[in-house]
mmCIF file of C-alpha atoms in Angstrom:
data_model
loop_
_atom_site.group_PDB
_atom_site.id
_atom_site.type_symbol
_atom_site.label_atom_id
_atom_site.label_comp_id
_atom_site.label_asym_id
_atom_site.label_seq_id
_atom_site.Cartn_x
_atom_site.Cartn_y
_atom_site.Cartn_z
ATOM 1 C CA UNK A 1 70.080 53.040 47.349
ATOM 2 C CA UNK A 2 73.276 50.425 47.254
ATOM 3 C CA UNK A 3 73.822 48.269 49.718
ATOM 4 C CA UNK A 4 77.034 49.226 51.289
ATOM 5 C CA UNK A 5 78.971 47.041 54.111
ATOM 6 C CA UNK A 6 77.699 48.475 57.122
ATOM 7 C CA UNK A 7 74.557 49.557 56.159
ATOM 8 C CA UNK A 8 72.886 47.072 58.167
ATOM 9 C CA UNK A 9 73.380 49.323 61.057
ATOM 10 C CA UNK A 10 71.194 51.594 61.928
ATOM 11 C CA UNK A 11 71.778 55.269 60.537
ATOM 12 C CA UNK A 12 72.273 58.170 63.356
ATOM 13 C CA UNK A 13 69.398 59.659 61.160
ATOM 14 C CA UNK A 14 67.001 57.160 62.299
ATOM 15 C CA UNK A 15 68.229 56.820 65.722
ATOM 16 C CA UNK A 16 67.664 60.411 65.652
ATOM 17 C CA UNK A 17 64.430 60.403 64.463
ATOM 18 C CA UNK A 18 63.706 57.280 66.841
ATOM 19 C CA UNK A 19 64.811 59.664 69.454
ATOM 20 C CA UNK A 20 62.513 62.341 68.649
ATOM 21 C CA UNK A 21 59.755 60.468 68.424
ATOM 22 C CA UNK A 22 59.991 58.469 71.496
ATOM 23 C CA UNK A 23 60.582 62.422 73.138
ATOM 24 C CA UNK A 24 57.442 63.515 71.640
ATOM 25 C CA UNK A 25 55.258 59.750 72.234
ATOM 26 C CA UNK A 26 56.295 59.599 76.000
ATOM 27 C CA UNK A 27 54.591 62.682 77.501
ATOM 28 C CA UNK A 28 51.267 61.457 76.159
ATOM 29 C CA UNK A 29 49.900 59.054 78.046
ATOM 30 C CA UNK A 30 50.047 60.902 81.210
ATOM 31 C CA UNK A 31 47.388 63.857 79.560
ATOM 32 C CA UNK A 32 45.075 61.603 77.830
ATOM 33 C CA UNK A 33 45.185 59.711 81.225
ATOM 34 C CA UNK A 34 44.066 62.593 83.076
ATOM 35 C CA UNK A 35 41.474 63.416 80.025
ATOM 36 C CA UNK A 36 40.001 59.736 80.085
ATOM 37 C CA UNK A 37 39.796 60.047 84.053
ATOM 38 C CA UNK A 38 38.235 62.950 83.849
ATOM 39 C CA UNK A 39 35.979 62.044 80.912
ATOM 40 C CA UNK A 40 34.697 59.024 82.573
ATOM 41 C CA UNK A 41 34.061 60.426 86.111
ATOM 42 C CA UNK A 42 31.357 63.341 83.777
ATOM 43 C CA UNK A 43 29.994 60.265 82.263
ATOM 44 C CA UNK A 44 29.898 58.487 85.733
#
């Protein structure tokens, strides 16, 4: 790749893919929540 003047911004590719994974991180600690809740009141 060649460093180009403005490449020190970040690409809509990345934001998009930033995007996507914050979507797809962000429901999850609300089930494994529930799981270790769950998990620890069997063990309790």
């Amino acid at each position: 790749m060649t460093a180009r003047p403005g490449s020190s911004r970040p690409h809509p590719d990345r934001r998009l893919a930033d995007r996507c994974r914050n979507r797809n991180r962000k429901p999850a600690p609300r089930p494994f929540a529930d799981w270790a809740v769950r998990n620890i009141a069997a063990f309790r």
